[in-house]
Amino acid sequence: MDEVVAIVVAAGQGTRMGPGQAVKKQFRLVAGKPLLDWTLEAIARCAEIDGIVVVTGVADVARLKRALLGRPELKVRDVVPGGASRRESVASGLAAVGPDARWIVVHDGVRPLVSPALVSRVLAAARVHGAATAGLPVSDTVKRVEPGGRIVETVDRTTLWSVQTPQAFARALLEEAHRQGGELDATDDAGLVERLGRAVYVVRGSAKNVKVTTEEDLEIVASWLAEASAAPGEVVCGFGFDVHRIKAGRALVLGGVRIDCPFGLDGHSDADVLTHAIIDALFGAAALGDIGTHFPDTDPAYRGADSLELLRTARQRLVEAGCRILHVDAFVSAEAPRLKGHIPLMRTRLAEAMAIPVTRVSIKAGTGEGVGPVGRGEVIEARAVATVRRPPEEGEA
Ligand code: MG
């Protein structure tokens, strides 16, 4: 009779992630699983939550029911279609919470880093005051700005808070707020309760409780989730090797740096042998196959490809598998030209593409001492070792 039910809203179409984004952000794969799964797991870990109602787009209801209802640890009781606005979506969830729900927690499906402790604190405040939300005092200086970009004034921020979810309410109060709210387009449920003239209290949230709105947010959240989930995992190494034939008249690109030289390397892509060896080492550490499986040289899409882009994609595939790149050490063997002066820029570009500090990228170079295919100036070779933290196997740890 005194149940607590969470409504997790995951009905967004993800338009702010930009056009061409085929997968809605709540379903994007992050550190091995969909963003929404991370959110549901976090909410379900709060012992006071008895059940969860997931609100999603009509097109995704059947698929999510199949994926979520068979997993008791997620506490998902129902998956229901949302409405045209956030308010309608919450109302749709509210209609499905069941007769025994007395307290309602509303949470955004794209805030996966919510902690069970924060859910508890917001709920405790709601039990005292009827309505509560997580939020943080605004720490940046706030300006009012005209559409043209001119600053109108500096706003006094001392009483300003930015509001997050979870938000928690006595069920009857939230239902009344939605009834009275009518067609109002409130951006959160606390706003609807405020319009009733009822008090809502704010509980200090967390800066990590990010709402994933942009690709940049997704990157940040992915690295935090990978870190958290990989912590009990293990550190593994991968090895990569590549060789390309020297060809007159082609541009020489090594480690993403274009080097002024009368010859380059032959190959389907930009033939960046060093970056290829690193990509192969990364895939090796994650046991994800090799560069050829991911970027086949029979695919016209990779003709003349910028290998740094391939490296970025490779990193993304490791992140999706829950892996985190710790360190890369590589060696280029070239009789000519001299590479020493180019190494700092190579390290910078490679580090940027792997989203790791430059201090975690080591590049060395040497010649073939006049012998062998390297020494005769027929080829340039590269070798790389990547150190990666990977998550434990399912069932381990
Ligand atoms: Mg290659």
GROMACS .gro file of C-alpha atoms and ligand atoms in nm:
model
  398
    1MET     CA    1   0.000   0.000   0.000
    2ASP     CA    2   0.297   0.225   0.054
    3GLU     CA    3   0.481   0.137  -0.263
    4VAL     CA    4   0.738   0.353  -0.436
    5VAL     CA    5   0.725   0.334  -0.814
    6ALA     CA    6   0.970   0.506  -1.047
    7ILE     CA    7   0.863   0.641  -1.385
    8VAL     CA    8   1.162   0.643  -1.618
    9VAL     CA    9   1.100   0.861  -1.922
   10ALA     CA   10   1.279   0.742  -2.236
   11ALA     CA   11   1.047   0.870  -2.507
   12GLY     CA   12   1.282   1.125  -2.666
   13GLN     CA   13   1.351   1.117  -3.036
   14GLY     CA   14   1.708   1.230  -2.986
   15THR     CA   15   1.684   1.518  -3.233
   16ARG     CA   16   1.934   1.730  -3.042
   17MET     CA   17   2.204   1.472  -3.113
   18GLY     CA   18   2.183   1.601  -3.470
   19PRO     CA   19   2.042   1.465  -3.793
   20GLY     CA   20   2.169   1.132  -3.924
   21GLN     CA   21   2.167   0.992  -3.572
   22ALA     CA   22   1.988   0.667  -3.648
   23VAL     CA   23   1.980   0.534  -3.291
   24LYS     CA   24   1.792   0.739  -3.032
   25LYS     CA   25   2.023   0.849  -2.754
   26GLN     CA   26   1.851   0.642  -2.482
   27PHE     CA   27   1.935   0.329  -2.683
   28ARG     CA   28   2.293   0.420  -2.779
   29LEU     CA   29   2.542   0.153  -2.679
   30VAL     CA   30   2.767   0.287  -2.403
   31ALA     CA   31   3.034   0.082  -2.226
   32GLY     CA   32   2.877  -0.241  -2.344
   33LYS     CA   33   2.505  -0.174  -2.304
   34PRO     CA   34   2.228   0.070  -2.397
   35LEU     CA   35   2.222   0.398  -2.204
   36LEU     CA   36   1.870   0.321  -2.077
   37ASP     CA   37   1.989  -0.008  -1.922
   38TRP     CA   38   2.248   0.179  -1.717
   39THR     CA   39   1.978   0.418  -1.593
   40LEU     CA   40   1.734   0.139  -1.504
   41GLU     CA   41   2.005  -0.057  -1.320
   42ALA     CA   42   2.096   0.249  -1.112
   43ILE     CA   43   1.733   0.322  -1.016
   44ALA     CA   44   1.662  -0.045  -0.944
   45ARG     CA   45   1.965  -0.065  -0.711
   46CYS     CA   46   1.787   0.178  -0.476
   47ALA     CA   47   1.630  -0.061  -0.226
   48GLU     CA   48   1.326   0.164  -0.166
   49ILE     CA   49   1.213   0.141  -0.529
   50ASP     CA   50   0.948  -0.133  -0.558
   51GLY     CA   51   0.888  -0.113  -0.930
   52ILE     CA   52   0.965   0.083  -1.247
   53VAL     CA   53   0.739   0.193  -1.532
   54VAL     CA   54   0.932   0.275  -1.849
   55VAL     CA   55   0.779   0.529  -2.088
   56THR     CA   56   0.908   0.512  -2.443
   57GLY     CA   57   0.815   0.587  -2.804
   58VAL     CA   58   0.526   0.381  -2.949
   59ALA     CA   59   0.763   0.215  -3.196
   60ASP     CA   60   0.988   0.084  -2.917
   61VAL     CA   61   0.729  -0.048  -2.667
   62ALA     CA   62   0.711  -0.410  -2.788
   63ARG     CA   63   1.087  -0.446  -2.826
   64LEU     CA   64   1.157  -0.299  -2.480
   65LYS     CA   65   0.895  -0.522  -2.319
   66ARG     CA   66   1.075  -0.825  -2.461
   67ALA     CA   67   1.413  -0.691  -2.349
   68LEU     CA   68   1.323  -0.571  -1.997
   69LEU     CA   69   1.030  -0.764  -1.851
   70GLY     CA   70   1.223  -1.090  -1.820
   71ARG     CA   71   1.492  -0.931  -1.601
   72PRO     CA   72   1.358  -0.918  -1.242
   73GLU     CA   73   1.667  -0.730  -1.116
   74LEU     CA   74   1.555  -0.425  -1.317
   75LYS     CA   75   1.217  -0.414  -1.135
   76VAL     CA   76   1.043  -0.309  -1.460
   77ARG     CA   77   0.670  -0.371  -1.430
   78ASP     CA   78   0.548  -0.220  -1.751
   79VAL     CA   79   0.659  -0.040  -2.066
   80VAL     CA   80   0.407   0.212  -2.195
   81PRO     CA   81   0.396   0.450  -2.492
   82GLY     CA   82   0.468   0.817  -2.423
   83GLY     CA   83   0.290   1.124  -2.557
   84ALA     CA   84   0.381   1.421  -2.772
   85SER     CA   85   0.535   1.613  -2.480
   86ARG     CA   86   0.731   1.521  -2.173
   87ARG     CA   87   0.427   1.607  -1.956
   88GLU     CA   88   0.206   1.367  -2.153
   89SER     CA   89   0.473   1.097  -2.127
   90VAL     CA   90   0.490   1.124  -1.748
   91ALA     CA   91   0.108   1.126  -1.735
   92SER     CA   92   0.107   0.806  -1.939
   93GLY     CA   93   0.351   0.646  -1.693
   94LEU     CA   94   0.145   0.772  -1.399
   95ALA     CA   95  -0.164   0.597  -1.539
   96ALA     CA   96   0.030   0.268  -1.535
   97VAL     CA   97   0.187   0.271  -1.186
   98GLY     CA   98  -0.079   0.048  -1.030
   99PRO     CA   99  -0.313   0.102  -0.735
  100ASP     CA  100  -0.059   0.047  -0.454
  101ALA     CA  101   0.188   0.318  -0.554
  102ARG     CA  102   0.188   0.594  -0.296
  103TRP     CA  103   0.517   0.764  -0.383
  104ILE     CA  104   0.634   0.838  -0.735
  105VAL     CA  105   0.990   0.901  -0.847
  106VAL     CA  106   1.027   1.055  -1.195
  107HIS     CA  107   1.364   1.015  -1.366
  108ASP     CA  108   1.510   1.089  -1.710
  109GLY     CA  109   1.608   0.775  -1.901
  110VAL     CA  110   1.923   0.951  -2.021
  111ARG     CA  111   2.068   1.025  -1.676
  112PRO     CA  112   2.253   0.695  -1.626
  113LEU     CA  113   2.489   0.819  -1.354
  114VAL     CA  114   2.220   0.876  -1.092
  115SER     CA  115   2.320   0.709  -0.767
  116PRO     CA  116   2.082   0.497  -0.559
  117ALA     CA  117   2.175   0.720  -0.263
  118LEU     CA  118   2.051   1.031  -0.446
  119VAL     CA  119   1.720   0.858  -0.524
  120SER     CA  120   1.688   0.782  -0.150
  121ARG     CA  121   1.765   1.139  -0.044
  122VAL     CA  122   1.511   1.290  -0.286
  123LEU     CA  123   1.251   1.037  -0.175
  124ALA     CA  124   1.318   1.114   0.192
  125ALA     CA  125   1.262   1.487   0.126
  126ALA     CA  126   0.939   1.409  -0.060
  127ARG     CA  127   0.813   1.201   0.233
  128VAL     CA  128   0.858   1.511   0.453
  129HIS     CA  129   0.744   1.786   0.215
  130GLY     CA  130   0.528   1.610  -0.044
  131ALA     CA  131   0.750   1.704  -0.337
  132ALA     CA  132   1.127   1.721  -0.390
  133THR     CA  133   1.381   1.735  -0.668
  134ALA     CA  134   1.754   1.694  -0.711
  135GLY     CA  135   1.936   2.011  -0.814
  136LEU     CA  136   2.262   2.201  -0.789
  137PRO     CA  137   2.337   2.566  -0.711
  138VAL     CA  138   2.443   2.744  -1.030
  139SER     CA  139   2.820   2.793  -1.014
  140ASP     CA  140   2.884   2.962  -1.350
  141THR     CA  141   2.819   3.334  -1.389
  142VAL     CA  142   2.481   3.366  -1.560
  143LYS     CA  143   2.405   3.628  -1.828
  144ARG     CA  144   2.087   3.726  -2.004
  145VAL     CA  145   2.169   3.733  -2.378
  146GLU     CA  146   1.981   3.878  -2.678
  147PRO     CA  147   1.914   3.655  -2.979
  148GLY     CA  148   2.196   3.837  -3.162
  149GLY     CA  149   2.447   3.737  -2.894
  150ARG     CA  150   2.478   4.069  -2.710
  151ILE     CA  151   2.477   4.040  -2.330
  152VAL     CA  152   2.190   4.232  -2.172
  153GLU     CA  153   2.281   4.182  -1.806
  154THR     CA  154   2.450   3.964  -1.549
  155VAL     CA  155   2.192   3.775  -1.346
  156ASP     CA  156   2.235   3.744  -0.969
  157ARG     CA  157   2.300   3.373  -0.932
  158THR     CA  158   2.301   3.349  -0.552
  159THR     CA  159   1.950   3.203  -0.539
  160LEU     CA  160   1.963   3.010  -0.868
  161TRP     CA  161   1.971   2.630  -0.886
  162SER     CA  162   1.971   2.411  -1.192
  163VAL     CA  163   1.730   2.125  -1.150
  164GLN     CA  164   1.790   1.758  -1.230
  165THR     CA  165   1.595   1.439  -1.187
  166PRO     CA  166   1.515   1.229  -0.984
  167GLN     CA  167   1.210   1.418  -0.861
  168ALA     CA  168   0.982   1.253  -0.606
  169PHE     CA  169   0.619   1.320  -0.513
  170ALA     CA  170   0.329   1.198  -0.310
  171ARG     CA  171   0.127   1.025  -0.579
  172ALA     CA  172  -0.194   1.218  -0.513
  173LEU     CA  173  -0.009   1.549  -0.539
  174LEU     CA  174   0.157   1.459  -0.869
  175GLU     CA  175  -0.172   1.336  -1.013
  176GLU     CA  176  -0.344   1.660  -0.914
  177ALA     CA  177  -0.059   1.864  -1.065
  178HIS     CA  178  -0.097   1.679  -1.394
  179ARG     CA  179  -0.477   1.719  -1.391
  180GLN     CA  180  -0.454   2.093  -1.322
  181GLY     CA  181  -0.152   2.137  -1.547
  182GLY     CA  182  -0.376   2.071  -1.847
  183GLU     CA  183  -0.199   2.175  -2.159
  184LEU     CA  184   0.086   2.355  -1.983
  185ASP     CA  185   0.422   2.266  -2.128
  186ALA     CA  186   0.626   2.233  -1.809
  187THR     CA  187   0.979   2.100  -1.862
  188ASP     CA  188   0.965   1.910  -1.534
  189ASP     CA  189   0.709   1.773  -1.291
  190ALA     CA  190   0.826   1.992  -1.005
  191GLY     CA  191   0.714   2.288  -1.219
  192LEU     CA  192   0.359   2.150  -1.239
  193VAL     CA  193   0.345   2.111  -0.861
  194GLU     CA  194   0.479   2.464  -0.813
  195ARG     CA  195   0.195   2.595  -1.032
  196LEU     CA  196  -0.051   2.444  -0.783
  197GLY     CA  197   0.106   2.676  -0.529
  198ARG     CA  198   0.253   2.380  -0.341
  199ALA     CA  199   0.606   2.371  -0.202
  200VAL     CA  200   0.877   2.169  -0.371
  201TYR     CA  201   1.211   2.124  -0.194
  202VAL     CA  202   1.547   2.083  -0.360
  203VAL     CA  203   1.803   1.826  -0.253
  204ARG     CA  204   2.166   1.861  -0.355
  205GLY     CA  205   2.223   1.640  -0.661
  206SER     CA  206   2.549   1.551  -0.828
  207ALA     CA  207   2.752   1.707  -1.108
  208LYS     CA  208   2.798   1.353  -1.243
  209ASN     CA  209   2.422   1.312  -1.281
  210VAL     CA  210   2.447   1.443  -1.638
  211LYS     CA  211   2.152   1.443  -1.876
  212VAL     CA  212   2.287   1.310  -2.205
  213THR     CA  213   2.181   1.566  -2.465
  214THR     CA  214   2.478   1.607  -2.699
  215GLU     CA  215   2.747   1.378  -2.840
  216GLU     CA  216   2.990   1.545  -2.601
  217ASP     CA  217   2.773   1.446  -2.302
  218LEU     CA  218   2.763   1.092  -2.436
  219GLU     CA  219   3.145   1.080  -2.454
  220ILE     CA  220   3.183   1.204  -2.095
  221VAL     CA  221   2.920   0.966  -1.959
  222ALA     CA  222   3.068   0.675  -2.159
  223SER     CA  223   3.412   0.724  -2.008
  224TRP     CA  224   3.271   0.747  -1.654
  225LEU     CA  225   3.058   0.437  -1.705
  226ALA     CA  226   3.347   0.247  -1.863
  227GLU     CA  227   3.568   0.346  -1.571
  228ALA     CA  228   3.310   0.242  -1.313
  229SER     CA  229   3.224  -0.083  -1.486
  230ALA     CA  230   3.581  -0.171  -1.579
  231ALA     CA  231   3.717  -0.116  -1.230
  232PRO     CA  232   3.691  -0.484  -1.128
  233GLY     CA  233   3.811  -0.594  -1.472
  234GLU     CA  234   4.162  -0.670  -1.587
  235VAL     CA  235   4.444  -0.504  -1.771
  236VAL     CA  236   4.537  -0.673  -2.098
  237CYS     CA  237   4.780  -0.605  -2.384
  238GLY     CA  238   4.730  -0.619  -2.758
  239PHE     CA  239   4.994  -0.633  -3.029
  240GLY     CA  240   4.973  -0.484  -3.378
  241PHE     CA  241   5.195  -0.495  -3.685
  242ASP     CA  242   5.169  -0.342  -4.030
  243VAL     CA  243   5.387  -0.295  -4.337
  244HIS     CA  244   5.331  -0.085  -4.649
  245ARG     CA  245   5.537  -0.069  -4.968
  246ILE     CA  246   5.705   0.261  -5.055
  247LYS     CA  247   5.561   0.432  -5.361
  248ALA     CA  248   5.696   0.742  -5.535
  249GLY     CA  249   5.463   1.039  -5.566
  250ARG     CA  250   5.223   0.938  -5.285
  251ALA     CA  251   5.182   1.150  -4.973
  252LEU     CA  252   5.362   1.010  -4.668
  253VAL     CA  253   5.134   1.007  -4.365
  254LEU     CA  254   5.259   0.859  -4.036
  255GLY     CA  255   5.075   0.885  -3.705
  256GLY     CA  256   4.831   1.128  -3.868
  257VAL     CA  257   5.113   1.366  -3.968
  258ARG     CA  258   5.178   1.448  -4.334
  259ILE     CA  259   5.552   1.443  -4.387
  260ASP     CA  260   5.720   1.629  -4.672
  261CYS     CA  261   5.894   1.356  -4.871
  262PRO     CA  262   5.937   1.251  -5.238
  263PHE     CA  263   5.765   0.919  -5.169
  264GLY     CA  264   5.476   0.785  -4.968
  265LEU     CA  265   5.325   0.446  -4.898
  266ASP     CA  266   5.105   0.234  -5.120
  267GLY     CA  267   4.766   0.134  -4.985
  268HIS     CA  268   4.391   0.158  -5.010
  269SER     CA  269   4.353   0.421  -4.737
  270ASP     CA  270   4.606   0.697  -4.665
  271ALA     CA  271   4.841   0.401  -4.588
  272ASP     CA  272   4.932   0.538  -4.244
  273VAL     CA  273   5.123   0.228  -4.137
  274LEU     CA  274   5.186   0.353  -3.783
  275THR     CA  275   4.820   0.432  -3.712
  276HIS     CA  276   4.721   0.095  -3.862
  277ALA     CA  277   4.956  -0.093  -3.627
  278ILE     CA  278   4.805   0.095  -3.331
  279ILE     CA  279   4.448   0.017  -3.443
  280ASP     CA  280   4.542  -0.350  -3.473
  281ALA     CA  281   4.693  -0.347  -3.124
  282LEU     CA  282   4.375  -0.193  -2.981
  283PHE     CA  283   4.149  -0.449  -3.149
  284GLY     CA  284   4.391  -0.717  -3.031
  285ALA     CA  285   4.368  -0.610  -2.666
  286ALA     CA  286   3.988  -0.614  -2.683
  287ALA     CA  287   3.993  -0.941  -2.883
  288LEU     CA  288   3.772  -0.772  -3.142
  289GLY     CA  289   3.947  -0.909  -3.451
  290ASP     CA  290   4.179  -0.703  -3.671
  291ILE     CA  291   4.174  -0.384  -3.873
  292GLY     CA  292   4.069  -0.576  -4.188
  293THR     CA  293   3.753  -0.712  -4.025
  294HIS     CA  294   3.645  -0.366  -3.917
  295PHE     CA  295   3.760  -0.163  -4.218
  296PRO     CA  296   3.785  -0.400  -4.518
  297ASP     CA  297   4.011  -0.270  -4.795
  298THR     CA  298   3.756  -0.403  -5.046
  299ASP     CA  299   3.510  -0.141  -4.918
  300PRO     CA  300   3.520   0.174  -5.136
  301ALA     CA  301   3.422   0.375  -4.827
  302TYR     CA  302   3.782   0.341  -4.703
  303ARG     CA  303   3.955   0.448  -5.027
  304GLY     CA  304   4.195   0.725  -4.929
  305ALA     CA  305   4.050   0.711  -4.576
  306ASP     CA  306   4.202   0.929  -4.304
  307SER     CA  307   4.344   0.664  -4.070
  308LEU     CA  308   4.298   0.893  -3.768
  309GLU     CA  309   3.923   0.868  -3.837
  310LEU     CA  310   3.956   0.489  -3.840
  311LEU     CA  311   4.141   0.515  -3.508
  312ARG     CA  312   3.857   0.723  -3.362
  313THR     CA  313   3.607   0.460  -3.477
  314ALA     CA  314   3.825   0.183  -3.334
  315ARG     CA  315   3.833   0.362  -2.999
  316GLN     CA  316   3.455   0.398  -3.011
  317ARG     CA  317   3.420   0.021  -3.067
  318LEU     CA  318   3.640  -0.047  -2.766
  319VAL     CA  319   3.433   0.193  -2.553
  320GLU     CA  320   3.116   0.016  -2.664
  321ALA     CA  321   3.273  -0.313  -2.555
  322GLY     CA  322   3.339  -0.161  -2.211
  323CYS     CA  323   3.716  -0.124  -2.268
  324ARG     CA  324   3.930   0.174  -2.176
  325ILE     CA  325   4.261   0.254  -2.344
  326LEU     CA  326   4.539   0.301  -2.088
  327HIS     CA  327   4.857   0.326  -2.295
  328VAL     CA  328   5.003   0.278  -2.642
  329ASP     CA  329   5.369   0.219  -2.730
  330ALA     CA  330   5.471   0.199  -3.097
  331PHE     CA  331   5.783   0.170  -3.311
  332VAL     CA  332   5.818   0.279  -3.675
  333SER     CA  333   6.095   0.132  -3.889
  334ALA     CA  334   6.188   0.354  -4.185
  335GLU     CA  335   6.523   0.398  -4.359
  336ALA     CA  336   6.414   0.749  -4.463
  337PRO     CA  337   6.305   1.018  -4.396
  338ARG     CA  338   6.420   1.108  -4.045
  339LEU     CA  339   6.112   1.098  -3.820
  340LYS     CA  340   6.240   1.225  -3.484
  341GLY     CA  341   6.122   1.583  -3.537
  342HIS     CA  342   5.771   1.469  -3.628
  343ILE     CA  343   5.714   1.251  -3.321
  344PRO     CA  344   5.570   1.521  -3.089
  345LEU     CA  345   5.293   1.606  -3.339
  346MET     CA  346   5.225   1.236  -3.405
  347ARG     CA  347   5.179   1.178  -3.032
  348THR     CA  348   4.943   1.476  -3.005
  349ARG     CA  349   4.726   1.363  -3.298
  350LEU     CA  350   4.715   0.997  -3.194
  351ALA     CA  351   4.635   1.087  -2.832
  352GLU     CA  352   4.355   1.316  -2.945
  353ALA     CA  353   4.204   1.044  -3.166
  354MET     CA  354   4.214   0.792  -2.880
  355ALA     CA  355   4.092   1.051  -2.627
  356ILE     CA  356   4.380   0.978  -2.388
  357PRO     CA  357   4.651   1.209  -2.253
  358VAL     CA  358   4.957   1.255  -2.473
  359THR     CA  359   5.167   1.123  -2.184
  360ARG     CA  360   5.007   0.784  -2.252
  361VAL     CA  361   5.124   0.765  -2.612
  362SER     CA  362   5.484   0.663  -2.686
  363ILE     CA  363   5.624   0.670  -3.040
  364LYS     CA  364   5.977   0.560  -3.132
  365ALA     CA  365   6.148   0.539  -3.468
  366GLY     CA  366   6.450   0.361  -3.612
  367THR     CA  367   6.606   0.259  -3.942
  368GLY     CA  368   6.667  -0.084  -4.095
  369GLU     CA  369   7.048  -0.038  -4.076
  370GLY     CA  370   7.069  -0.074  -4.453
  371VAL     CA  371   6.956  -0.437  -4.454
  372GLY     CA  372   6.627  -0.613  -4.514
  373PRO     CA  373   6.326  -0.463  -4.690
  374VAL     CA  374   6.320  -0.165  -4.450
  375GLY     CA  375   6.694  -0.102  -4.490
  376ARG     CA  376   6.673  -0.121  -4.870
  377GLY     CA  377   6.398   0.143  -4.864
  378GLU     CA  378   6.131  -0.092  -5.003
  379VAL     CA  379   5.885  -0.069  -4.712
  380ILE     CA  380   5.803   0.108  -4.388
  381GLU     CA  381   5.696  -0.109  -4.095
  382ALA     CA  382   5.526  -0.035  -3.764
  383ARG     CA  383   5.470  -0.231  -3.448
  384ALA     CA  384   5.252  -0.132  -3.152
  385VAL     CA  385   5.151  -0.258  -2.809
  386ALA     CA  386   4.827  -0.131  -2.655
  387THR     CA  387   4.740  -0.165  -2.286
  388VAL     CA  388   4.367  -0.173  -2.222
  389ARG     CA  389   4.146  -0.218  -1.919
  390ARG     CA  390   3.860  -0.449  -2.008
  391PRO     CA  391   3.548  -0.543  -1.813
  392PRO     CA  392   3.515  -0.877  -1.638
  393GLU     CA  393   3.348  -1.158  -1.829
  394GLU     CA  394   2.977  -1.204  -1.764
  395GLY     CA  395   2.954  -1.396  -1.437
  396GLU     CA  396   3.307  -1.306  -1.326
  397ALA     CA  397   3.379  -1.071  -1.034
  398MG      MG  398   4.783  -0.103  -4.330
   0.00000   0.00000   0.00000
